[in-house]
Coordinates of C-alpha atoms in Angstrom, one line a residue:
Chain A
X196 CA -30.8 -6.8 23.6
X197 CA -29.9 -8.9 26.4
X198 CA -29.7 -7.2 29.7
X199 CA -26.0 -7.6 31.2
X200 CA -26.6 -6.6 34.9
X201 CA -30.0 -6.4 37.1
X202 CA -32.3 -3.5 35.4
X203 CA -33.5 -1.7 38.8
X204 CA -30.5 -0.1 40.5
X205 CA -29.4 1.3 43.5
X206 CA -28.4 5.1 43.8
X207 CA -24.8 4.4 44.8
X208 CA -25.2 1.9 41.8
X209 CA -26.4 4.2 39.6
X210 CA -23.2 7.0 40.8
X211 CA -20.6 4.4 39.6
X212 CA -22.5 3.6 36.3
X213 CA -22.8 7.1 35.2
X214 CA -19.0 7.9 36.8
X215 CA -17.9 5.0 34.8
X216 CA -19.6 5.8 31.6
X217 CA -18.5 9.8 31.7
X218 CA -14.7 8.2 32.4
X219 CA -15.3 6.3 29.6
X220 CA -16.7 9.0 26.9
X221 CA -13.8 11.0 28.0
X222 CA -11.4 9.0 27.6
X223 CA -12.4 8.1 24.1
X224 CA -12.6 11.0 23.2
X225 CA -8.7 12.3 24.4
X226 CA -7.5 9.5 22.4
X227 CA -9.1 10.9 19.6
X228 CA -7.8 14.3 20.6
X229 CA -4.3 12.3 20.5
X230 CA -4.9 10.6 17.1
X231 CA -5.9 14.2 15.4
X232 CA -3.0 15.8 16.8
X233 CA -0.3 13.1 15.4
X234 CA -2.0 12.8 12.0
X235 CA -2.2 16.1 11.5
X236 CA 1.6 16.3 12.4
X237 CA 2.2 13.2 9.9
X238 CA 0.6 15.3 7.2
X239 CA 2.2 18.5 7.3
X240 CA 5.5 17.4 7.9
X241 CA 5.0 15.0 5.0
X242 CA 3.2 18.0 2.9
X243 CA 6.4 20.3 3.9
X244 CA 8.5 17.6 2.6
X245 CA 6.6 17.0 -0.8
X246 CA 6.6 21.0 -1.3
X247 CA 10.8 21.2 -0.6
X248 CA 11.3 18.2 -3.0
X249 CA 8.5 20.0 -5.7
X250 CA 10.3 23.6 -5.6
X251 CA 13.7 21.9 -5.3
X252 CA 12.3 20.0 -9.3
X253 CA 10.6 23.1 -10.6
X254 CA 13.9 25.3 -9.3
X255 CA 15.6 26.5 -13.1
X256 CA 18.6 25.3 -13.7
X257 CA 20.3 29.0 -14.4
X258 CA 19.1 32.4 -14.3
X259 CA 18.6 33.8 -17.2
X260 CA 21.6 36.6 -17.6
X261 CA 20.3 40.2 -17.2
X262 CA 19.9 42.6 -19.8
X263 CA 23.2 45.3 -19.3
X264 CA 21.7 48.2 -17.4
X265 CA 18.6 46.9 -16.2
X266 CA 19.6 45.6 -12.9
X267 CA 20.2 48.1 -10.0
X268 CA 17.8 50.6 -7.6
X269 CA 16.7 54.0 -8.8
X270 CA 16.7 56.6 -6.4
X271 CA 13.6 58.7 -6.7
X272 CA 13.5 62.0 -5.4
X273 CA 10.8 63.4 -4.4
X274 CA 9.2 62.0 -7.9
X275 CA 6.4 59.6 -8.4
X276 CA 6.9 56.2 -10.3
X277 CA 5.0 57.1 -13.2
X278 CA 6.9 60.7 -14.0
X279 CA 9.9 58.5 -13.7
X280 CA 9.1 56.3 -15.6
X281 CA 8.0 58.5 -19.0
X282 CA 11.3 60.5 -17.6
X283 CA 13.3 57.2 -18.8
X284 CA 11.3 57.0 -21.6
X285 CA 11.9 60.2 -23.0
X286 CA 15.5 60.0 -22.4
X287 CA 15.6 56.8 -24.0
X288 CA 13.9 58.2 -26.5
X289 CA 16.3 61.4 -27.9
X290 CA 19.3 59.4 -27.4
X291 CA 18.2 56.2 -29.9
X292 CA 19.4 54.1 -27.2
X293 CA 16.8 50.9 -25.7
X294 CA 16.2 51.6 -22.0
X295 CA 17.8 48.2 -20.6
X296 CA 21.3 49.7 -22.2
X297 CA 21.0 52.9 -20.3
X298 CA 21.5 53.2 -15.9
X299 CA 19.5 56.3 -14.1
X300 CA 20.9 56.7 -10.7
X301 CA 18.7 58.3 -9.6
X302 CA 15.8 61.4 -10.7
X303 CA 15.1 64.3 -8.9
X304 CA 12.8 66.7 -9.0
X305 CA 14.4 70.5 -9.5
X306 CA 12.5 73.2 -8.1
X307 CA 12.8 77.2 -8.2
X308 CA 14.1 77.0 -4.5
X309 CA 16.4 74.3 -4.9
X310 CA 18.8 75.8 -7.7
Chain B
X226 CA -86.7 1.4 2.8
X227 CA -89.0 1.1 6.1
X228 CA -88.4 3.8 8.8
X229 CA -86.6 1.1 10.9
X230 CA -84.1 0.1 8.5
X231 CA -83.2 3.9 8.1
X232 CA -82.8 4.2 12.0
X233 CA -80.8 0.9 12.7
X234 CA -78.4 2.1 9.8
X235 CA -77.9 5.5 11.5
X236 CA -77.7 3.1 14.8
X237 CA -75.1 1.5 12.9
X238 CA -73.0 4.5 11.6
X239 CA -73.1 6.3 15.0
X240 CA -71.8 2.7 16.9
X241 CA -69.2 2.3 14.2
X242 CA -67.7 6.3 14.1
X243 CA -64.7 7.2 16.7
X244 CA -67.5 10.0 17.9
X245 CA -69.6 7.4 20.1
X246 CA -65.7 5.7 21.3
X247 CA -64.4 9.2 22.1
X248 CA -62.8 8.9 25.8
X249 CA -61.5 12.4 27.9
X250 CA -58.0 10.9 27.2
X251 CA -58.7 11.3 23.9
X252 CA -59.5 14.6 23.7
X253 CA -56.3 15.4 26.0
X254 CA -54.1 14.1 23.5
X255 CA -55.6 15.4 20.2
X256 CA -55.1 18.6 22.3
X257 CA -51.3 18.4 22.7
X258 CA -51.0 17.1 19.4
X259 CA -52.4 20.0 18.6
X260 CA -49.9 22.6 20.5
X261 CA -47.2 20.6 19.1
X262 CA -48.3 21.8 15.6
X263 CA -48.3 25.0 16.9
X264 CA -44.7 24.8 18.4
X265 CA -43.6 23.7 15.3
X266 CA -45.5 25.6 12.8
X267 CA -45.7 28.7 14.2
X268 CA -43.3 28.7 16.5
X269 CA -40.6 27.0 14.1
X270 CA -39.3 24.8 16.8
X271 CA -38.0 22.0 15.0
X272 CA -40.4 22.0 12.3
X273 CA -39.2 19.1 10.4
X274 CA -39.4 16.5 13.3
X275 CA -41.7 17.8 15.5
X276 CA -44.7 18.7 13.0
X277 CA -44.8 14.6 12.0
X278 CA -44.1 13.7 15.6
X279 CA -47.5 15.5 16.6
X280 CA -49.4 14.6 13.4
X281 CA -48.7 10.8 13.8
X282 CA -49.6 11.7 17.9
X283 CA -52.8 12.7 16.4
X284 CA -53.3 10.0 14.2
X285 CA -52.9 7.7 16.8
X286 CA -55.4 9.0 19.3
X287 CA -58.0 9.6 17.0
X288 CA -61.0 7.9 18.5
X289 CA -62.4 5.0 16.1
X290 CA -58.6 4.7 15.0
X291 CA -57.6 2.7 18.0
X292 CA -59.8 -0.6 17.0
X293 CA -58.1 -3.6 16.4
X294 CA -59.6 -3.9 12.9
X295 CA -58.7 -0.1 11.6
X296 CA -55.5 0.9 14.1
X297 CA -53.1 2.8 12.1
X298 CA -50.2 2.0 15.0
X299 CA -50.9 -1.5 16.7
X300 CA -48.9 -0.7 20.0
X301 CA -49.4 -4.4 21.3
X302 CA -47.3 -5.5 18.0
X303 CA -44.1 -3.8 19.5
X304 CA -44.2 -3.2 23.3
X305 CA -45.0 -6.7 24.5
X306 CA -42.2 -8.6 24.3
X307 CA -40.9 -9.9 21.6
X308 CA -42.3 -9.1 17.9
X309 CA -43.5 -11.1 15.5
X310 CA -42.9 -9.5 12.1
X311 CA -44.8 -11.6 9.8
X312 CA -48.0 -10.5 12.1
X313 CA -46.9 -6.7 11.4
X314 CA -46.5 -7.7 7.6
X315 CA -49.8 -9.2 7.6
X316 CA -52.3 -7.5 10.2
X317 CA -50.4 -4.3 10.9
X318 CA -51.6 -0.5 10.1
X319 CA -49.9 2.1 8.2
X320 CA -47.9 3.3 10.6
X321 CA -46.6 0.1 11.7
X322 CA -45.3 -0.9 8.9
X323 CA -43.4 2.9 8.5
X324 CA -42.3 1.9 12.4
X325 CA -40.4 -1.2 11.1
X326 CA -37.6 1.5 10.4
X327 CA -37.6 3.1 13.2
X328 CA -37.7 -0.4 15.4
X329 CA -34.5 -1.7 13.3
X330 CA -32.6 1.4 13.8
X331 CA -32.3 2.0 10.4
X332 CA -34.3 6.0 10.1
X333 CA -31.6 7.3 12.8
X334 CA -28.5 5.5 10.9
X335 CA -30.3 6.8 7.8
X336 CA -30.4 10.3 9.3
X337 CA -27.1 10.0 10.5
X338 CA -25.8 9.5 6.8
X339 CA -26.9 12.4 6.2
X340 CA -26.0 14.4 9.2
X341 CA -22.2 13.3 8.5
X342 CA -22.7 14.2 5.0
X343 CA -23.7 18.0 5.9
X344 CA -20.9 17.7 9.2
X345 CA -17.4 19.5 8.6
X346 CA -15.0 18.2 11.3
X347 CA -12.6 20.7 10.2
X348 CA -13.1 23.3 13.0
X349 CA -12.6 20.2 15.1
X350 CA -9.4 18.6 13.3
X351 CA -7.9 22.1 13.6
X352 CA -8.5 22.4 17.2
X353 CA -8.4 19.1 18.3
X354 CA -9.0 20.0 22.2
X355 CA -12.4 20.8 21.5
X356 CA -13.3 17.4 21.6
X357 CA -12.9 17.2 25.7
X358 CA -15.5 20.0 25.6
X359 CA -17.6 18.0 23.5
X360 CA -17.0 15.4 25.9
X361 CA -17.6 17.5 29.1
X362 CA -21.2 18.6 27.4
X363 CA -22.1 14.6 28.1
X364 CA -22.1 15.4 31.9
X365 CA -26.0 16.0 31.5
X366 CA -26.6 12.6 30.4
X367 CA -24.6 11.0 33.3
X368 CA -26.6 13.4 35.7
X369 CA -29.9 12.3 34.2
X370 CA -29.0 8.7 34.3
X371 CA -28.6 9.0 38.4
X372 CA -32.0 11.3 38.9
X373 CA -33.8 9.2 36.9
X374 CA -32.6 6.2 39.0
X375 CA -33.4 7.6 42.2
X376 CA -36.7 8.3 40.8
X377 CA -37.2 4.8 40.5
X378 CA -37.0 4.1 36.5
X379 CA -35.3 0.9 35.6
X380 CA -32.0 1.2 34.3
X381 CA -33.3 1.1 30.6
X382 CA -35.9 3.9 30.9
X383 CA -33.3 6.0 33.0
X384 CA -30.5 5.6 29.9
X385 CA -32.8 6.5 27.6
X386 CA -34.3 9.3 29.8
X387 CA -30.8 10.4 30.1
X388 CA -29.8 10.6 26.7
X389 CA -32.0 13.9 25.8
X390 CA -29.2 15.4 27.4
X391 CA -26.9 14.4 24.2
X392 CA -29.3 17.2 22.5
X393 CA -29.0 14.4 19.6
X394 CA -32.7 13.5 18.4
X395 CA -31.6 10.5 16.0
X396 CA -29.0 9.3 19.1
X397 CA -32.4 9.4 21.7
X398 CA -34.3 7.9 19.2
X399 CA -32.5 4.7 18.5
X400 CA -31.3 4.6 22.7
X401 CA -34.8 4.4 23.2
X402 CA -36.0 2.4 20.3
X403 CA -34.1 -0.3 22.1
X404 CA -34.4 0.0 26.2
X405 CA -37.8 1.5 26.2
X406 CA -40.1 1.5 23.3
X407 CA -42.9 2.6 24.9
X408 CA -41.6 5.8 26.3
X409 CA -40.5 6.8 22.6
X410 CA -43.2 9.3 22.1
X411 CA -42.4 11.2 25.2
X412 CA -38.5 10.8 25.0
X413 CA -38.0 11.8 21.1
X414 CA -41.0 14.8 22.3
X415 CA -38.7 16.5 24.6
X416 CA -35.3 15.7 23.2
X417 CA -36.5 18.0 20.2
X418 CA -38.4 20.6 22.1
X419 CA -35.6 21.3 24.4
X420 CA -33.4 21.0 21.1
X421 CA -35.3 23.6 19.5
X422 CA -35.4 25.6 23.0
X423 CA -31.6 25.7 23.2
X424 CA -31.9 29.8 22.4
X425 CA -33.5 30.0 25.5
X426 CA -31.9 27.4 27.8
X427 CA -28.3 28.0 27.5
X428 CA -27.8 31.8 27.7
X429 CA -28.6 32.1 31.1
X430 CA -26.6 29.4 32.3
X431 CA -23.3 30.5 30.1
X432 CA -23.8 33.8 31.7
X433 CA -24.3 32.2 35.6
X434 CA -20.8 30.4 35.1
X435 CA -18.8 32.7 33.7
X436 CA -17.4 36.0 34.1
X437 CA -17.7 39.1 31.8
X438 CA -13.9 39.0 31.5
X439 CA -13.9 35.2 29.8
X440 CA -17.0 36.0 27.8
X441 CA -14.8 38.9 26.2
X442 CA -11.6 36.8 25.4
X443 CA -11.2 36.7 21.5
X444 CA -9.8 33.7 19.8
X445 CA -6.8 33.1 17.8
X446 CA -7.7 32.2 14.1
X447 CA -7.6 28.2 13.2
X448 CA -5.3 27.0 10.9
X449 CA -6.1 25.7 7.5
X450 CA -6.9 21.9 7.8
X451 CA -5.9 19.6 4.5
X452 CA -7.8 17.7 2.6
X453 CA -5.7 14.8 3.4
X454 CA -7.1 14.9 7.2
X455 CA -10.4 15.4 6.1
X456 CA -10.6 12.0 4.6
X457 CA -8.1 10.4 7.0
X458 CA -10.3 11.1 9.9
X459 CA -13.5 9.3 9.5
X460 CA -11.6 6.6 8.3
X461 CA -10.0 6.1 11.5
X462 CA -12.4 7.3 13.9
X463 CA -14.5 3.9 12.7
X464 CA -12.1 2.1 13.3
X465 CA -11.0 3.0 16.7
X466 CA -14.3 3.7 18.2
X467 CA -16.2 0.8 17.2
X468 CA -13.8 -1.6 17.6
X469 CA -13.8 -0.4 21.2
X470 CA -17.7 0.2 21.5
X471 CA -18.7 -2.0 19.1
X472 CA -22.5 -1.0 20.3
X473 CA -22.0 2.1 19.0
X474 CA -20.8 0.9 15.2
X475 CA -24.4 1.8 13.6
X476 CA -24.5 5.6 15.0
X477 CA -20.8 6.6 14.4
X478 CA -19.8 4.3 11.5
X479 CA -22.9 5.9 10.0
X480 CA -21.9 9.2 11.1
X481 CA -18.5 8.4 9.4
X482 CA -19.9 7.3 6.3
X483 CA -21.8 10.5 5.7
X484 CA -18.7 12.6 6.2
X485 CA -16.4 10.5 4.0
X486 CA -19.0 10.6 1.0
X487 CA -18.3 14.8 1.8
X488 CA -14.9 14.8 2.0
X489 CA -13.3 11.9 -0.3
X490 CA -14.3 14.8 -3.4
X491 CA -15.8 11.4 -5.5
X492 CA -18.4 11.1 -4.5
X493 CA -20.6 14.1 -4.7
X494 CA -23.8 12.3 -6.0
X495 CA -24.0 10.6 -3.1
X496 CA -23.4 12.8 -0.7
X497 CA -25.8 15.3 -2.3
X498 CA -28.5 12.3 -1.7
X499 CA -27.2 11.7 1.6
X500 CA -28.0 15.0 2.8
X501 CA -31.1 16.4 0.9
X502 CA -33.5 13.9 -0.2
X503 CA -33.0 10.5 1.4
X504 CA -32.6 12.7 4.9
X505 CA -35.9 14.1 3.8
X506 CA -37.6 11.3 3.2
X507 CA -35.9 9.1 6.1
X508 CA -37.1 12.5 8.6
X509 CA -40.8 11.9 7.4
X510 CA -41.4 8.7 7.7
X511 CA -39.2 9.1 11.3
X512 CA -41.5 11.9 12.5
X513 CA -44.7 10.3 11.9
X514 CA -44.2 6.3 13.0
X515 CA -42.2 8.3 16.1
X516 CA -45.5 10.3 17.6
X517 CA -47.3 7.1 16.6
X518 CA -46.2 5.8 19.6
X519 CA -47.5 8.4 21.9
X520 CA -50.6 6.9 22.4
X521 CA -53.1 8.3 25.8
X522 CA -52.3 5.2 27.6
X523 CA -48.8 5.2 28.0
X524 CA -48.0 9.0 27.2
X525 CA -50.1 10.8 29.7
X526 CA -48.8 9.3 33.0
X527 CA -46.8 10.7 35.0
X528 CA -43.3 9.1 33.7
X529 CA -44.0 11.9 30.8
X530 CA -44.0 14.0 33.1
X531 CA -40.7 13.2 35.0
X532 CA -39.4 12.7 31.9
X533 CA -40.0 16.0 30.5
X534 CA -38.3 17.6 33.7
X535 CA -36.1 15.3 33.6
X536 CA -34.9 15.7 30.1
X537 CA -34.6 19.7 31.0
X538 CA -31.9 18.5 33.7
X539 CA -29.8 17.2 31.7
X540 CA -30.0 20.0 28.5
X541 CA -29.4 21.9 31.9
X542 CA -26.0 20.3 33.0
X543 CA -24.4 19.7 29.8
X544 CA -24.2 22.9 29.2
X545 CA -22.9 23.4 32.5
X546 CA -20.8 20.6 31.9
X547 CA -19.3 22.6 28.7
X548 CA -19.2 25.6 30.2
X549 CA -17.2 24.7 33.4
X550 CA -14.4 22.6 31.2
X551 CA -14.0 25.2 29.0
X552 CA -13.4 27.6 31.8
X553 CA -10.7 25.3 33.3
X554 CA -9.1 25.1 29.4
X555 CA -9.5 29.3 29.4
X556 CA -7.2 29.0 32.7
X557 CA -4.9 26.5 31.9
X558 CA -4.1 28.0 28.3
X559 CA -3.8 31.7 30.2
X560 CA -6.8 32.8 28.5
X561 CA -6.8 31.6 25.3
X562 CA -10.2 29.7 25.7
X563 CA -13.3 32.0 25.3
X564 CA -15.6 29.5 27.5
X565 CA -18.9 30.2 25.6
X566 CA -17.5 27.4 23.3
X567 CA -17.7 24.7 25.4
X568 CA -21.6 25.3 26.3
X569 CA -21.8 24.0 21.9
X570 CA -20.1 20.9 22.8
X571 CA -24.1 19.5 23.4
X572 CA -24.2 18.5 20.0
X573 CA -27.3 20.1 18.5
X574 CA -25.7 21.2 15.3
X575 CA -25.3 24.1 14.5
X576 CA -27.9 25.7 16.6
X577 CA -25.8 25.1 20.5
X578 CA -22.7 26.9 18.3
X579 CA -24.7 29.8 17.2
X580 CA -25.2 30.6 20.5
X581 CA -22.2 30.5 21.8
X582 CA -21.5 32.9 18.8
X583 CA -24.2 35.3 19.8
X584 CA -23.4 34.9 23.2
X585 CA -20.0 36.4 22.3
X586 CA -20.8 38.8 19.9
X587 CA -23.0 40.7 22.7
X588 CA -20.3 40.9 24.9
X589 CA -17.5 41.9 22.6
X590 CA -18.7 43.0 19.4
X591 CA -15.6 42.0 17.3
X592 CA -16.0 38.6 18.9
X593 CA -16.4 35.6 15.9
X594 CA -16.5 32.9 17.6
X595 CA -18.7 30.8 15.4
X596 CA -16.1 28.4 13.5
X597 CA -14.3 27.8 17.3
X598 CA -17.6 26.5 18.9
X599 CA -18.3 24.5 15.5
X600 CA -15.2 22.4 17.2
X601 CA -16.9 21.2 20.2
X602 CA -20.5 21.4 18.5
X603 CA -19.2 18.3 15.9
X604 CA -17.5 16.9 18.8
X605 CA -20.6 16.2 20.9
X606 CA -22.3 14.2 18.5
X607 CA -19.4 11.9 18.6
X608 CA -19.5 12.2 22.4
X609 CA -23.3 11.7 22.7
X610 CA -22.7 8.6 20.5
X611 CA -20.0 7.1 22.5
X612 CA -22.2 7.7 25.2
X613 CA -25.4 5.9 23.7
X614 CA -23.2 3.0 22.5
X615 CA -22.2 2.8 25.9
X616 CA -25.6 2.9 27.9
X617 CA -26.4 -0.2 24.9
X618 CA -23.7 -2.3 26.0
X619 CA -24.6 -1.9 29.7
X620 CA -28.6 -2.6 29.5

């Protein structure tokens, strides 16, 4: 390669060379810094678009209507989820009735002390 | 057969072995060839460079090998202006022919296929200020570039002198491939020693410049970075870098090239070669034409030796470099910045990040600051190649 400027160099010549060239690195690299930080920004907000539009498509048109009975909370009381559960089913059970047609407010546990 | 005729073929064998050639130099060099293999094999430092680096050395210096008629590495071929290939083709050893590569530029481009290929700029896309650490870890090649003048190299053996401070063996290599051949040997030498001595190097200097407080800070997590970046980026880095630098088109666009064969997801074949067996092959063939041209006459003077100091000076001050702008980000963000990270932003990847990780993790055990120095660490091989495409277009 051709040589642009004389090969042996001053010291001072040789400060502003290497002051120049670590300007120069620097600045190449902010304005990748720059160009990282605005795609990235293009790309989510475009992703954030694409996933509105894709929820707003896959969205159902109606919810299907609930079974009677089987919306609402249960209160449990001092019971766990599983004892309430074959609670329900037992009910459900001796009346000949399907669980979503029945409500249970709530189900407590009775104790000796408590009656 | 008479008695004479036994004794003038003896005469003959003896006159025509290296052992009646052999010259002190000689011996010198066989003997650093030889602690080189030991460094490397022993020692592990660098193995994969630095074990053909000292084995072509030794090839090279091997009395009876430097004759005109059985040289392995012809050094006038390449160092005395300007080179005649069809003389290389014809009259030229082994290792002249394996140096063609490493004289076009084409191993390091090669390697740095490869290196892209293996590279994932996604610690860096998701923390995009790292780069101005990896950019800050260049100071040691700016600081070399001013010693070496004032030593009194000419401008082309002080760039290439300075770039060991890159800590980027294929960036040194194809630097000095083109300003100063003939102080390959000793430049690609201790660019990979102090590479592999970065374990060793850095810690203290981390420790010197910052305080027990910064070295504690933990880091917030980084986000997740898409897919869509990951391709996006190398594209454009190309294009904006070399259209700027144009000198530095081969290293980066290479670099690029690698890491788009990674991330585009179609390519897998390729990149798989990229990284494993054409890196492997490329690295051989690098290693041994490279310590080829470390032969006694030019190597043991005492340029190698300012060189190797030299070269130690700048390791020294990019991490310093790092270090410092990564303490000024740690006050500017309040704290956020552990700055260990920037002392990775000399871009020996991944071994500079793995010690700022360590470095970390002693002072704060729950400290994981491995994926936020992998930022800077990617970034300095695009700073160290800005900076050698620079130092081209100057000399």
């Amino acid at each position: 390669m051709a040589s642009l400027i004389a090969t042996k160099f001053t010291v001072p010549q040789g400060l502003l060379l290497a002051l120049v060239g670590f300007v120069l690195v620097l600045f190449v690299l902010v304005v990748l810094m720059g160009f990282i930080f605005l795609l990235s920004f293009i790309i989510r907000s475009l992703d954030k678009k694409g996933k509105k539009a894709k929820i707003e498509s896959e969205k159902p048109a109606e919810e299907p209507a609930l079974a009677p009975g089987s919306s609402g909370q249960i209160k449990l009381n001092n019971v766990d989820e599983r004892t309430a559960a074959m609670i329900m089913a037992i009910v459900a059970d001796e009346l000949q009735t399907p669980l979503n047609e029945l409500r249970f407010i709530s189900v407590k546990e009775v104790t000796e002390e408590g009656k | 057969m008479s008695a004479v005729n036994i004794g003038e073929i003896l005469k003959n064998l003896w006159n025509g072995s290296g052992y009646s050639m052999i010259h002190w130099q000689q011996i010198v060099m066989i003997l650093v060839a030889a602690l080189l293999l030991f460094l490397g094999i022993a020692k592990k430092f660098e193995p994969l460079l630095l074990v053909g680096i000292a084995f072509g050395m030794l090839l090279t210096n091997l009395p009876g090998l430097n004759t005109e008629a059985n040289a392995l590495f012809h050094s006038e071929y390449w160092f005395n202006g300007s080179i005649n290939y069809g003389e290389v083709l014809n009259h030229g050893g082994l290792l002249d022919i394996l140096y063609i590569g490493v004289k076009t530029g084409i191993y390091p481009c090669i390697i740095f296929i490869g290196v892209g290929a293996m590279t994932d700029f996604g610690p860096m896309l998701a923390n995009p200020k790292s780069l101005i650490l990896g950019a800050a870890a260049q100071l040691g090649i700016y600081m070399a570039l001013i010693l070496a003048i004032t030593f009194g190299f000419t401008g082309e053996v002080a760039a290439s002198v300075a770039i060991i401070g890159g800590a980027d063996g294929p960036t040194a290599i194809f630097v000095t491939k083109t300003l100063a051949p003939e102080k390959l040997g000793a430049i690609a030498i201790a660019a990979y020693s102090y590479m592999a001595l970065i374990p060793l190097i850095q810690p203290p200097i981390m420790r010197l410049l910052t305080t027990k407080k910064e070295r504690m800070i933990k880091m917030e997590q980084l986000r997740t970075v898409s897919k869509k970046e990951k391709i996006i980026f190398p594209i454009v880095v190309t294009i904006i870098t070399c259209v700027l630098l144009p000198s530095v088109a081969p290293l980066l666009g290479c670099l690029m090239f690698g890491n788009l064969l990674k991330e585009c997801g179609v390519t897998d074949r390729l990149s798989d070669t990229a990284q494993n067996a054409l890196m492997n092959i490329v690295t051989l063939f690098l290693g041994i034409s490279v310590g080829a041209t470390a032969q006694f006459d030019s190597f043991l003077t005492v340029d190698t030796l300012l060189i190797v100091v030299l070269g130690l000076v700048a390791f020294c001050f990019s991490t310093a470099g790092g270090v410092l702008m990564g303490k000024l980000m740690c006050w500017i963000t309040k704290g956020k910045i552990n700055p260990l990270i920037g002392a990775a932003g000399v871009s020996a990847v991944p071994m500079a990040a793995r010690v700022a990780h360590n470095e970390g993790k002693k002072w704060n055990p729950d400290n994981y600051l491995l994926m936020h120095a992998m930022g800077p660490n990617v970034a300095g091989v695009i700073g160290s190649a800005v900076a050698a495409g620079f130092l081209l277009a100057i000399f």
